[in-house]
PDB file of C-alpha atoms in Angstrom:
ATOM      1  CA  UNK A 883      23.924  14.140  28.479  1.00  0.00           C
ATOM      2  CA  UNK A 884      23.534  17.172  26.128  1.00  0.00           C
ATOM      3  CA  UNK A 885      20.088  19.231  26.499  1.00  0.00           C
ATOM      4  CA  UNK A 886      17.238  19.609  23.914  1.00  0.00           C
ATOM      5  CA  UNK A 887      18.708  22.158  20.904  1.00  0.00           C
ATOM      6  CA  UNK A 888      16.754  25.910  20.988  1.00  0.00           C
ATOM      7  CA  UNK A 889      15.304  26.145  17.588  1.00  0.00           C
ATOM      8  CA  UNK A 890      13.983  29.306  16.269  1.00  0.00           C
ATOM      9  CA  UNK A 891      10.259  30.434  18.000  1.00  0.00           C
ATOM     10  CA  UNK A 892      10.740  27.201  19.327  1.00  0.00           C
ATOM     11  CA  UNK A 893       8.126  27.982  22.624  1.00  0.00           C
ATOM     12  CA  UNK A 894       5.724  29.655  20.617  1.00  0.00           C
ATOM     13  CA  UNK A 895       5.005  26.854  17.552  1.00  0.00           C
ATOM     14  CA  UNK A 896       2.023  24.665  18.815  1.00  0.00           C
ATOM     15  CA  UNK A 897       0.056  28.174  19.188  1.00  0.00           C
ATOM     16  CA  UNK A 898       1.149  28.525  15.651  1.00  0.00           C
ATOM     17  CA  UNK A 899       0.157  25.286  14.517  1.00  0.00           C
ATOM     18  CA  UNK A 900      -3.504  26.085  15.902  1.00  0.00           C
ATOM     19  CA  UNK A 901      -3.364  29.301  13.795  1.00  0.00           C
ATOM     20  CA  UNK A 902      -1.964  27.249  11.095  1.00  0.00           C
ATOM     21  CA  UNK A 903      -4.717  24.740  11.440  1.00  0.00           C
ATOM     22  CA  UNK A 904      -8.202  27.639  11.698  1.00  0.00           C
ATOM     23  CA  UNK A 905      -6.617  29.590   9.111  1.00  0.00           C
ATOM     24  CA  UNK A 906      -6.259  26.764   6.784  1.00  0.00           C
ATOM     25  CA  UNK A 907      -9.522  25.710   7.578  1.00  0.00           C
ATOM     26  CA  UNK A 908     -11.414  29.013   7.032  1.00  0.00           C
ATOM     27  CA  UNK A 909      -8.978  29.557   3.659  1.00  0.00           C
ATOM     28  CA  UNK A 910     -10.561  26.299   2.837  1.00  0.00           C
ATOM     29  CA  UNK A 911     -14.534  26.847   3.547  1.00  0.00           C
ATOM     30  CA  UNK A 912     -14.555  30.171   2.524  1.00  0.00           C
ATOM     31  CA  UNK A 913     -12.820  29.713  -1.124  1.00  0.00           C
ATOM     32  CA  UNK A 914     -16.178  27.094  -1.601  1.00  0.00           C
ATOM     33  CA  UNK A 915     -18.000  29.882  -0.869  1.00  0.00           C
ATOM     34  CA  UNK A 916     -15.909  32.018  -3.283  1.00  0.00           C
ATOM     35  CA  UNK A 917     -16.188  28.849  -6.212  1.00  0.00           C
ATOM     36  CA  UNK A 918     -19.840  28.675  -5.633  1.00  0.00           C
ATOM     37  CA  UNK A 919     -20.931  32.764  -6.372  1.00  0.00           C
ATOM     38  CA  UNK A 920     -18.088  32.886  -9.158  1.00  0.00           C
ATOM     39  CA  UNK A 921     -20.234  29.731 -10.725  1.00  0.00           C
ATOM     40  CA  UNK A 922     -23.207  31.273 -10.207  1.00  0.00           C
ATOM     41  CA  UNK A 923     -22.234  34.683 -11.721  1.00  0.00           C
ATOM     42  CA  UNK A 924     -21.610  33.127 -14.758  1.00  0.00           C
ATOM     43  CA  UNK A 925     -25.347  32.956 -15.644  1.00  0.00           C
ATOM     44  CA  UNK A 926     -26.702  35.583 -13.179  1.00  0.00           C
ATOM     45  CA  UNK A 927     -25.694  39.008 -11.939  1.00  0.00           C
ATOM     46  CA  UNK A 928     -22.348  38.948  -9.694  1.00  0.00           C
ATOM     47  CA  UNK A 929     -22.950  39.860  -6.544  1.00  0.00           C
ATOM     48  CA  UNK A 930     -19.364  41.707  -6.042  1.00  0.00           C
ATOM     49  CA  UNK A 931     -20.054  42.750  -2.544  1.00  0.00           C
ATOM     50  CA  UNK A 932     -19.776  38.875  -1.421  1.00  0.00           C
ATOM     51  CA  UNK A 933     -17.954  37.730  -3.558  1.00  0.00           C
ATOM     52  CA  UNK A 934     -14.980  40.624  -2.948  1.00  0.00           C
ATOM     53  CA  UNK A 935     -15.588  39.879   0.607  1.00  0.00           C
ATOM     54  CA  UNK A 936     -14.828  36.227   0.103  1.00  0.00           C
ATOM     55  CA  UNK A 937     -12.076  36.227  -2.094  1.00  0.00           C
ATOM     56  CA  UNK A 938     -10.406  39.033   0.268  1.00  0.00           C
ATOM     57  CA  UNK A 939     -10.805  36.838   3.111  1.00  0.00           C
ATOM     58  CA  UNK A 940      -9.792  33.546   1.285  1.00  0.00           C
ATOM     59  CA  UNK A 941      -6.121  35.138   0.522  1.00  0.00           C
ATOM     60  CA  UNK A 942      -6.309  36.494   3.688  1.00  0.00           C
ATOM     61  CA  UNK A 943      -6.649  33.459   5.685  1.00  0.00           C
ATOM     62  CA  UNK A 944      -4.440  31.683   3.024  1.00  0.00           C
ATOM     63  CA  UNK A 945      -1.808  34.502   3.788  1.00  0.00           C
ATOM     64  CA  UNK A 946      -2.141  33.935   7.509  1.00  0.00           C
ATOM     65  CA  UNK A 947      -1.615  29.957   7.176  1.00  0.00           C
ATOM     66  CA  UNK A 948       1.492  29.870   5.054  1.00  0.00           C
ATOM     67  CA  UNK A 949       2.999  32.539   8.082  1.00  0.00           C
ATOM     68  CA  UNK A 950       2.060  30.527  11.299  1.00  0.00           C
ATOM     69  CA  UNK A 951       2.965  27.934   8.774  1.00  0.00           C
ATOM     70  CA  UNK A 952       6.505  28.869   8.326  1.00  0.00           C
ATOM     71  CA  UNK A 953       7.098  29.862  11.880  1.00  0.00           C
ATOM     72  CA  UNK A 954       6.094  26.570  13.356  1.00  0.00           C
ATOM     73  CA  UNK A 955       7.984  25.032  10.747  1.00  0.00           C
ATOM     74  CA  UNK A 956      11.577  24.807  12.272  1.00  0.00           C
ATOM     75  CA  UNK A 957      10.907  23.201  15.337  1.00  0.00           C
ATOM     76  CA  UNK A 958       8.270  20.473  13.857  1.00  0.00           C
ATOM     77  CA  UNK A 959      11.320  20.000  11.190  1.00  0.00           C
ATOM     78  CA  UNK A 960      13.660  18.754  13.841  1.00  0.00           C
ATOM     79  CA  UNK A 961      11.244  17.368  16.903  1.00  0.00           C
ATOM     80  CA  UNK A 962       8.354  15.764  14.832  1.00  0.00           C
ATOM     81  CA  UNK A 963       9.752  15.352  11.484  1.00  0.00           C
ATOM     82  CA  UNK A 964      13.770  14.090  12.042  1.00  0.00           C
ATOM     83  CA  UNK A 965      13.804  12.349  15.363  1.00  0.00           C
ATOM     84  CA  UNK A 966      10.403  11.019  15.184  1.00  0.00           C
ATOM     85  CA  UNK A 967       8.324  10.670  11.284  1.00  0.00           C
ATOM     86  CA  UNK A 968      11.309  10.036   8.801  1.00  0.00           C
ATOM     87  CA  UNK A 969      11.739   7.114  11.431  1.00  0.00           C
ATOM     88  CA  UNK A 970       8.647   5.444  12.427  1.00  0.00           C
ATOM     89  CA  UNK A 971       6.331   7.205   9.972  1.00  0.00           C
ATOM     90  CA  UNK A 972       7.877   8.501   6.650  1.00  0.00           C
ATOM     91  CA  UNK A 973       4.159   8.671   4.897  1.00  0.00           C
ATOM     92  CA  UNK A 974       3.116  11.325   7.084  1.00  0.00           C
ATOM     93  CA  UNK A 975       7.150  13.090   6.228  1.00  0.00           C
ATOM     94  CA  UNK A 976       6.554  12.704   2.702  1.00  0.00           C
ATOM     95  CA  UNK A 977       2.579  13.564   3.178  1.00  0.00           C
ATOM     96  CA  UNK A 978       3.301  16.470   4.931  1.00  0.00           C
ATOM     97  CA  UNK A 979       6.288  17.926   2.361  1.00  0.00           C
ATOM     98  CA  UNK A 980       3.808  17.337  -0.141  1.00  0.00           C
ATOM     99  CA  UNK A 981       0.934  19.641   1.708  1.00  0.00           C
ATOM    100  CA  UNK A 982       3.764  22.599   2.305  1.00  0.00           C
ATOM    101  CA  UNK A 983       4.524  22.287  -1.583  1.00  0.00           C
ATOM    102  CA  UNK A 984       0.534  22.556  -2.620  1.00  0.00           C
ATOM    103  CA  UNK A 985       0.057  25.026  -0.112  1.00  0.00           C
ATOM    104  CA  UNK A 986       3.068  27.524  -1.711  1.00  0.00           C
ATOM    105  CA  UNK A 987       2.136  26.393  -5.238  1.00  0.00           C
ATOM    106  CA  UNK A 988      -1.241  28.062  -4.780  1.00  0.00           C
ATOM    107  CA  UNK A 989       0.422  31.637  -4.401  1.00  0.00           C
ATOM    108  CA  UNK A 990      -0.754  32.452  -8.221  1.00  0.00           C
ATOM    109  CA  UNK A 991      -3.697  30.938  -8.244  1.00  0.00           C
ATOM    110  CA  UNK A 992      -4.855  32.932  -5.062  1.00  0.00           C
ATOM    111  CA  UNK A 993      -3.689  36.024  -6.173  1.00  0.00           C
ATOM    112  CA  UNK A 994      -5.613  35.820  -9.680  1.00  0.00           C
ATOM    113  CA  UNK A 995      -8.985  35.381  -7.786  1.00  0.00           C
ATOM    114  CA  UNK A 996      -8.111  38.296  -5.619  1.00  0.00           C
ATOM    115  CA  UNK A 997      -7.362  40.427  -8.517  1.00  0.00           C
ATOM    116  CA  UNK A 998     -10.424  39.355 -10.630  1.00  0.00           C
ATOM    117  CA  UNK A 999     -12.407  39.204  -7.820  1.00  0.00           C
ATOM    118  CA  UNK A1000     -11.955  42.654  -6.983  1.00  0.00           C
ATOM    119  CA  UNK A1001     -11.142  44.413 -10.333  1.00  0.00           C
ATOM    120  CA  UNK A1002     -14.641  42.382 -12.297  1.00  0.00           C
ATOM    121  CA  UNK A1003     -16.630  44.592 -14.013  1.00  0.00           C
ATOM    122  CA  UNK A1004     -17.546  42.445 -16.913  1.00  0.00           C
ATOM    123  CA  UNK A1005     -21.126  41.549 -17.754  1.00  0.00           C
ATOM    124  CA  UNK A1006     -22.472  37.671 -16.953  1.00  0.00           C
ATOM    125  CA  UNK A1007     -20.522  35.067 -18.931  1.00  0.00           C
ATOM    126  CA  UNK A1008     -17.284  37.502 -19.499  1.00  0.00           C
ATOM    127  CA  UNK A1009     -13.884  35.166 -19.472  1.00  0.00           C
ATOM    128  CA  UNK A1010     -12.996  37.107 -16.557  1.00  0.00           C
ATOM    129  CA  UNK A1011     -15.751  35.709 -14.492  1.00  0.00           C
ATOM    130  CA  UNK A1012     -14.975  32.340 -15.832  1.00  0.00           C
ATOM    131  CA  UNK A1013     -11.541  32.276 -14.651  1.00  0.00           C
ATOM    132  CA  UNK A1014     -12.380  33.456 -11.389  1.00  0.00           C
ATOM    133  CA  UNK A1015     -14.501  30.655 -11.380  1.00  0.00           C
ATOM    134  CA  UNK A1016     -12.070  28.286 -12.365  1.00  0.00           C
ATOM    135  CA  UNK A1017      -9.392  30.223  -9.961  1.00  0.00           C
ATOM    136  CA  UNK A1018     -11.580  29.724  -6.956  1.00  0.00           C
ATOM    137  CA  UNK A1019     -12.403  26.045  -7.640  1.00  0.00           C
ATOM    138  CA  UNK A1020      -8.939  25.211  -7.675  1.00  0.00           C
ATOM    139  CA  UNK A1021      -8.496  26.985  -4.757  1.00  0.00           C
ATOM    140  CA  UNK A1022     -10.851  25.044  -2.820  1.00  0.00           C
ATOM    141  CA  UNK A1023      -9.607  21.475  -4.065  1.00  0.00           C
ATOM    142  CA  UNK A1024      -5.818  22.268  -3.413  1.00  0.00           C
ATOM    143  CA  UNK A1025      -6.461  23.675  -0.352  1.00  0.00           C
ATOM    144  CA  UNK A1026      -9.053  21.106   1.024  1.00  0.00           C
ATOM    145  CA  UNK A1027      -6.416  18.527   0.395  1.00  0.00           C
ATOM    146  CA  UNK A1028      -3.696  20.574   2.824  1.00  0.00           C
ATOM    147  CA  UNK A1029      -6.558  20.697   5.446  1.00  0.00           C
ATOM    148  CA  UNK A1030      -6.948  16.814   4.961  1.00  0.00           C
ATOM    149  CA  UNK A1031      -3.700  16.019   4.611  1.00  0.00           C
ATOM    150  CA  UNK A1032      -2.648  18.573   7.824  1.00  0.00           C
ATOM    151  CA  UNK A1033      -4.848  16.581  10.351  1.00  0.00           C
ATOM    152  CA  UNK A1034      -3.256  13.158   9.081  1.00  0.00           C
ATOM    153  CA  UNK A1035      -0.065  14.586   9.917  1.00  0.00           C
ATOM    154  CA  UNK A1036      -1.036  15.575  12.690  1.00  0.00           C
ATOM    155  CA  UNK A1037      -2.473  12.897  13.872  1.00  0.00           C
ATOM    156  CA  UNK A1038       0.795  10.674  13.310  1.00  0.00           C
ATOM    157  CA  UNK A1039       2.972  13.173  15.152  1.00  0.00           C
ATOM    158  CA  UNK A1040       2.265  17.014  16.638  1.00  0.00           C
ATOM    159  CA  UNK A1041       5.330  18.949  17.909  1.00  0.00           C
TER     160      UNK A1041
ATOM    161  CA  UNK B 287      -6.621  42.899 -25.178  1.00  0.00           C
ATOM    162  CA  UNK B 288      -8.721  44.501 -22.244  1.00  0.00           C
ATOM    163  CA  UNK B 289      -7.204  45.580 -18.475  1.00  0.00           C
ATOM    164  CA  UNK B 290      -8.688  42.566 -16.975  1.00  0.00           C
ATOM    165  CA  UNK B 291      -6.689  40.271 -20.318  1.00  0.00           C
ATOM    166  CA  UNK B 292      -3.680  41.877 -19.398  1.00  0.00           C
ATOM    167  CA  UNK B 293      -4.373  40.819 -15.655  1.00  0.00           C
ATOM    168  CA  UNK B 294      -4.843  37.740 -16.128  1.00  0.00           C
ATOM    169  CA  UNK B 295      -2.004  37.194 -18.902  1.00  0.00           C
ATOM    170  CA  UNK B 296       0.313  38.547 -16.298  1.00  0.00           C
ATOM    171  CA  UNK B 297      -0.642  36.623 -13.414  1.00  0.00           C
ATOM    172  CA  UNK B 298      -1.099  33.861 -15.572  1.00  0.00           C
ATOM    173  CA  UNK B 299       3.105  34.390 -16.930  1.00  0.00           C
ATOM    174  CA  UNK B 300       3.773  35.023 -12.999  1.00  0.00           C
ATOM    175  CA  UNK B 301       2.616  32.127 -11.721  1.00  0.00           C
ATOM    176  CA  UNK B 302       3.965  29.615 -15.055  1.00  0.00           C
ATOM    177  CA  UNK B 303       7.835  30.731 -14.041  1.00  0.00           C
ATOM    178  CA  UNK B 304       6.857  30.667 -10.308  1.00  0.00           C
ATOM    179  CA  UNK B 305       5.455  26.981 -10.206  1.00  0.00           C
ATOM    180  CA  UNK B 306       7.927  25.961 -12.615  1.00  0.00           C
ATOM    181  CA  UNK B 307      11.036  27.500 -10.764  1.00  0.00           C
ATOM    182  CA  UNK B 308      10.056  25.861  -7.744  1.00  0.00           C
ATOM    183  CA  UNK B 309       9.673  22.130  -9.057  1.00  0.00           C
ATOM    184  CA  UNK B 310      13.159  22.460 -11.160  1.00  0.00           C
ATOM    185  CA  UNK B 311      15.006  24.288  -7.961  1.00  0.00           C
ATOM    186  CA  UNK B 312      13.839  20.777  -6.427  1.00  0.00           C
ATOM    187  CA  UNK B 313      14.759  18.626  -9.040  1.00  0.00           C
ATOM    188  CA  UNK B 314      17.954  20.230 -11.045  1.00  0.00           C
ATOM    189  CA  UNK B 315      19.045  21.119  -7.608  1.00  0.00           C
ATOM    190  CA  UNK B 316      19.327  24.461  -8.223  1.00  0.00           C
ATOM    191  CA  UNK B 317      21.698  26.353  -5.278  1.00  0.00           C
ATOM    192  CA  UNK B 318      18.894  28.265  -3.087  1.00  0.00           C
ATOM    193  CA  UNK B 319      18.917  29.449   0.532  1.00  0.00           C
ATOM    194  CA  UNK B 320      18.677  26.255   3.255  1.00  0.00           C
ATOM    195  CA  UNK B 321      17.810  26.704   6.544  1.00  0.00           C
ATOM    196  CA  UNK B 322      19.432  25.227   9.552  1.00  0.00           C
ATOM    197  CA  UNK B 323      17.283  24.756  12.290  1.00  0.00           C
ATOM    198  CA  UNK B 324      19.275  23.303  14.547  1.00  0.00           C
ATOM    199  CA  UNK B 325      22.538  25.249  14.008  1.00  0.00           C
ATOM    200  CA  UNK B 326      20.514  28.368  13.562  1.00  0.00           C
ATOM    201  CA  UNK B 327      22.447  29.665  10.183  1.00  0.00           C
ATOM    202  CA  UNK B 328      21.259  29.780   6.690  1.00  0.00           C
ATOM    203  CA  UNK B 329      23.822  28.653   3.547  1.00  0.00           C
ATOM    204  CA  UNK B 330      23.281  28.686  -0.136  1.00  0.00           C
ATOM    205  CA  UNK B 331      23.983  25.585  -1.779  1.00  0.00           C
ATOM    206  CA  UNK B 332      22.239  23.135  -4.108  1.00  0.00           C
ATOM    207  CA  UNK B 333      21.693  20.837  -0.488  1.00  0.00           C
ATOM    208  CA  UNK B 334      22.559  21.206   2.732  1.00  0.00           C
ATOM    209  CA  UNK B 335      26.146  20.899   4.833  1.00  0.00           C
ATOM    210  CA  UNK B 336      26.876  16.976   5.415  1.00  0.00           C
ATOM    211  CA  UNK B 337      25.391  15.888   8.030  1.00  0.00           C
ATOM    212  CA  UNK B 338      23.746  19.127   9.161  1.00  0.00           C
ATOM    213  CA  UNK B 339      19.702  19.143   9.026  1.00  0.00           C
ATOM    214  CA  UNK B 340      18.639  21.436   6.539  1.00  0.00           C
ATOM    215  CA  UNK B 341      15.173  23.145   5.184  1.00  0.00           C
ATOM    216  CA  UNK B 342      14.942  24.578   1.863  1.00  0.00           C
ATOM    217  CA  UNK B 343      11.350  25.282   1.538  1.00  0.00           C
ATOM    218  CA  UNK B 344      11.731  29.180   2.204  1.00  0.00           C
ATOM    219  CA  UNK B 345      14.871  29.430  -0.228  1.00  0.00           C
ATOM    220  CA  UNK B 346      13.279  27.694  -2.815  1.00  0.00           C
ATOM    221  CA  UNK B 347      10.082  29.431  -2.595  1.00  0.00           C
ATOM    222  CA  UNK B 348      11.604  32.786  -2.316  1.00  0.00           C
ATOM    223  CA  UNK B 349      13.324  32.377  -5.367  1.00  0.00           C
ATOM    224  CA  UNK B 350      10.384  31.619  -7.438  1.00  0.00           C
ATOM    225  CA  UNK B 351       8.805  33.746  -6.027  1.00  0.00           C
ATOM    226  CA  UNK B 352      11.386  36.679  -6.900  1.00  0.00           C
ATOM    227  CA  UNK B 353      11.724  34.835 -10.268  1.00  0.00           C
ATOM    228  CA  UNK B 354       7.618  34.919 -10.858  1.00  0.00           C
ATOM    229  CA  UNK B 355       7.534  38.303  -9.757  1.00  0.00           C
ATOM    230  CA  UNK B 356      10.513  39.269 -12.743  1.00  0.00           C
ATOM    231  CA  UNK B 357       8.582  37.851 -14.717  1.00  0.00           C
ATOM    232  CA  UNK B 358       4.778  39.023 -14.230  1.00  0.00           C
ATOM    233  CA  UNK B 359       6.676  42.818 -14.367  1.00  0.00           C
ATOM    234  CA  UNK B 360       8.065  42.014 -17.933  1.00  0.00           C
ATOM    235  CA  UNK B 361       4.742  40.781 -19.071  1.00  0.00           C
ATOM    236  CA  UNK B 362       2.804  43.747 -17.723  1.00  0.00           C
ATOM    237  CA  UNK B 363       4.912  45.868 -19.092  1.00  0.00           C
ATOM    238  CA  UNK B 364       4.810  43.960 -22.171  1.00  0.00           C
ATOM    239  CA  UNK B 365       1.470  44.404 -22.604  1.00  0.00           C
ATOM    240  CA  UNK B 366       1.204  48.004 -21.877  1.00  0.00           C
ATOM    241  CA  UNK B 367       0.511  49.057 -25.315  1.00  0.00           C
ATOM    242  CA  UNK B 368      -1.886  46.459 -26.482  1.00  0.00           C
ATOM    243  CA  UNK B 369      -3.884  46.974 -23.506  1.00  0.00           C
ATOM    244  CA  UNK B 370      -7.082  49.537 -24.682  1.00  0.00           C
ATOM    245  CA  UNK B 371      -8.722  51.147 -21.133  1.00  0.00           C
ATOM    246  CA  UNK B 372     -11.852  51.101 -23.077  1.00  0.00           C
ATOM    247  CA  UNK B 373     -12.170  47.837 -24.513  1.00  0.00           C
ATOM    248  CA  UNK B 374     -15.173  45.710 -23.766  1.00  0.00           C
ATOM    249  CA  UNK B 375     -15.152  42.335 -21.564  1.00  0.00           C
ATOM    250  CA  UNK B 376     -18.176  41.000 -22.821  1.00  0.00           C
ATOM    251  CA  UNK B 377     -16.677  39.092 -25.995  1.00  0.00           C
ATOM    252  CA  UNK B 378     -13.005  38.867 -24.808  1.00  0.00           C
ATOM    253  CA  UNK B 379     -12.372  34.654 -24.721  1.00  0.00           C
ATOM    254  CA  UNK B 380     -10.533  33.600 -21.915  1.00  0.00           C
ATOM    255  CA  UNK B 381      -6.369  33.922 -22.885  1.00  0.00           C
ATOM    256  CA  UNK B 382      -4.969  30.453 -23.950  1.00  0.00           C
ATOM    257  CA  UNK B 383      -1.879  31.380 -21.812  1.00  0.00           C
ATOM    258  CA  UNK B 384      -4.144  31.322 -18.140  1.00  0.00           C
ATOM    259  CA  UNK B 385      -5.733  27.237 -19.480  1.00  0.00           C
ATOM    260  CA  UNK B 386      -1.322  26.816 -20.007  1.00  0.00           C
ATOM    261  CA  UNK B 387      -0.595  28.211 -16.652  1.00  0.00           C
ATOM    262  CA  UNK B 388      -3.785  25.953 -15.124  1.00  0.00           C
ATOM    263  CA  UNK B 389      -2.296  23.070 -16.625  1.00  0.00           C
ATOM    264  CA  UNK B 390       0.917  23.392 -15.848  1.00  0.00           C
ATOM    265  CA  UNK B 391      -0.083  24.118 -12.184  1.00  0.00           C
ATOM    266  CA  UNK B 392      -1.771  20.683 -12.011  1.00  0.00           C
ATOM    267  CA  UNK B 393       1.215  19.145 -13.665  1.00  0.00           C
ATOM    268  CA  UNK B 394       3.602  20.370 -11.174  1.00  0.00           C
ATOM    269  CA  UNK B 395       1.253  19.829  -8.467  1.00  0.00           C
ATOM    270  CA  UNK B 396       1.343  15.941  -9.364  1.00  0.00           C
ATOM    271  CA  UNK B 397       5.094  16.182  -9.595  1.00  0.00           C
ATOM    272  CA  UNK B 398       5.593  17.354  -6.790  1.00  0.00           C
ATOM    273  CA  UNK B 399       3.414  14.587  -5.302  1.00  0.00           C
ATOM    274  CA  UNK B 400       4.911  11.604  -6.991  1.00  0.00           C
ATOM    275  CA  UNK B 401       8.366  12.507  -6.349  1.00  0.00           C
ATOM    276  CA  UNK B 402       7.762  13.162  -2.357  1.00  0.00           C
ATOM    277  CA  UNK B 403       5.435  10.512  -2.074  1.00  0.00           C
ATOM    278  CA  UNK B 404       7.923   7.771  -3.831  1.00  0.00           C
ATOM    279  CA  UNK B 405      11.112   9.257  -2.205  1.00  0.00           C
ATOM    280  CA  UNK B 406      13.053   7.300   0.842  1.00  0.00           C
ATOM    281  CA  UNK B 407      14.291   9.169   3.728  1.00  0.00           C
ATOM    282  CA  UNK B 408      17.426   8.896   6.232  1.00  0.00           C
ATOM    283  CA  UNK B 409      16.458   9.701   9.482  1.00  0.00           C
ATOM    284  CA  UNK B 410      19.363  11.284  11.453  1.00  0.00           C
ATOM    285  CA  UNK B 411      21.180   9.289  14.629  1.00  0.00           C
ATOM    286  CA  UNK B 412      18.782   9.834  17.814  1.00  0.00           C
ATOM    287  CA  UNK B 413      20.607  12.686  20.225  1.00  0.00           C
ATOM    288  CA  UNK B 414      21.628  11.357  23.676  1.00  0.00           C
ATOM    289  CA  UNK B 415      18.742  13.590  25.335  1.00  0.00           C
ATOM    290  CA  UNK B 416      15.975  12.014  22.897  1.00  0.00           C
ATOM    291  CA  UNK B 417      13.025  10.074  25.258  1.00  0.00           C
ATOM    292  CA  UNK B 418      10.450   8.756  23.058  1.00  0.00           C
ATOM    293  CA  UNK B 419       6.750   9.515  23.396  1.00  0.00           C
TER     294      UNK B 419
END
């Protein structure tokens, strides 16, 4: 009988699955806080301090979850994905290829709230702030799906 | 065109040939960098060795993002000269091309969605060692 295969950072991916899982989640609440002050700069002052803080932290956090994201990857690939979902599950393999996809897609989106967020100088109602707005939101929906659509994963099969 | 226009024009251009480089490296099969988990090794190919598990998620990401990155520098630079340092933000609209790159975004993003969530997968031969659980 042959052994288990060694797959790369094989020993250390379920502690970065946890870090993939909190820094998804925090990328996730704190881009609503990030939608909700770009929204309500539009018609009053923008509170940059807060707002600069939030989208900094946002790609932060989003930064931190696509790494621990990546490095947990190759050994969920092989031990949770091919010998176990693409078997007895395949809606959590194609559920969960769909989340890594969103979650990579977001890369410009992300980086135009950072930039706006920390570069706006425009007075209330500018098309700057209304992009960041806009930005942000999307933000929060795409990445509040990956959360959701993490835990169902997870919940099917954890490495 | 103001310095925050030419921001958002750029990351707006960026992100277009990023998103849109990533769905057709999926789709056209473009050749990108897979990696193989099990065998350790990395090839470039349009899919992985026969019968060899393979993950092209970095490779195909890398080269968008390289490609999105070409392209965002061309536009900046692009844009150099229309850009005034003193221009006012106050009546600049938002640029067409960002609502394009939005769009497009969301398009790929439901894509990418249909095609994983309709596709039908082989699962490899269970190893010798393999004790479910």
């Amino acid at each position: 009988m042959t052994s288990p295969p060694e797959v790369f950072m094989g020993d250390f991916a379920r502690v970065f699955v946890v870090l993939h899982a909190i820094s998804g989640m925090m990328a996730a609440a704190v881009s609503a806080h990030l939608a909700l002050y770009s929204w309500k700069s539009l018609k009053t002052g923008f509170d940059g301090p807060r707002i600069r803080a939030f989208a900094r932290v946002t790609f932060g956090a989003w930064a931190v979850c696509i790494a621990s994201g990546m490095l947990a990857y190759p050994k969920f690939r092989y031990f949770a994905r091919a010998l176990y979902l693409d078997r007895h599950a395949p809606w959590a393999a194609n559920l969960f290829d769909i989340k890594e996809n969103l979650g990579m897609l977001l890369l410009p989106i992300v980086l135009i709230a950072l930039f706006l967020a920390l570069g706006e100088r425009g007075p209330k109602g500018s098309g700057t702030r209304r992009v960041l707005a806009v930005a942000a939101t999307a933000c929060f929906i795409t990445l509040t799906l990956c959360v959701v659509a993490g835990l169902f994963v997870t919940l099917a099969k954890g490495i | 065109m103001t310095g925050a226009e030419r921001k958002i024009v750029t990351a707006s251009v960026g992100g277009l040939v990023y998103v849109l480089s990533a769905l057709f490296a999926q789709i056209a099969g473009w050749p990108v960098l897979w990696y193989l988990p099990v065998a350790r090794g990395w090839a470039l190919a349009p899919h992985p060795p026969t019968g060899v598990l393979g993950m092209d998620l970095y490779g195909r990401y890398l080269l968008a993002g390289v490609l999105g990155a070409v392209a965002a520098g061309v536009t900046w630079a692009a844009t150099g000269r229309m850009a005034k340092s003193d221009a006012k933000d106050a009546a600049a609209p938002v640029p067409a091309v960002f609502w394009v790159a939005l769009l497009v975004f969301a398009g790929v993003s439901l894509t990418f969605i249909i095609l994983l969530a309709t596709r039908s997968l082989t699962p490899p031969p269970l190893p010798d060692w393999y004790v479910p659980r």
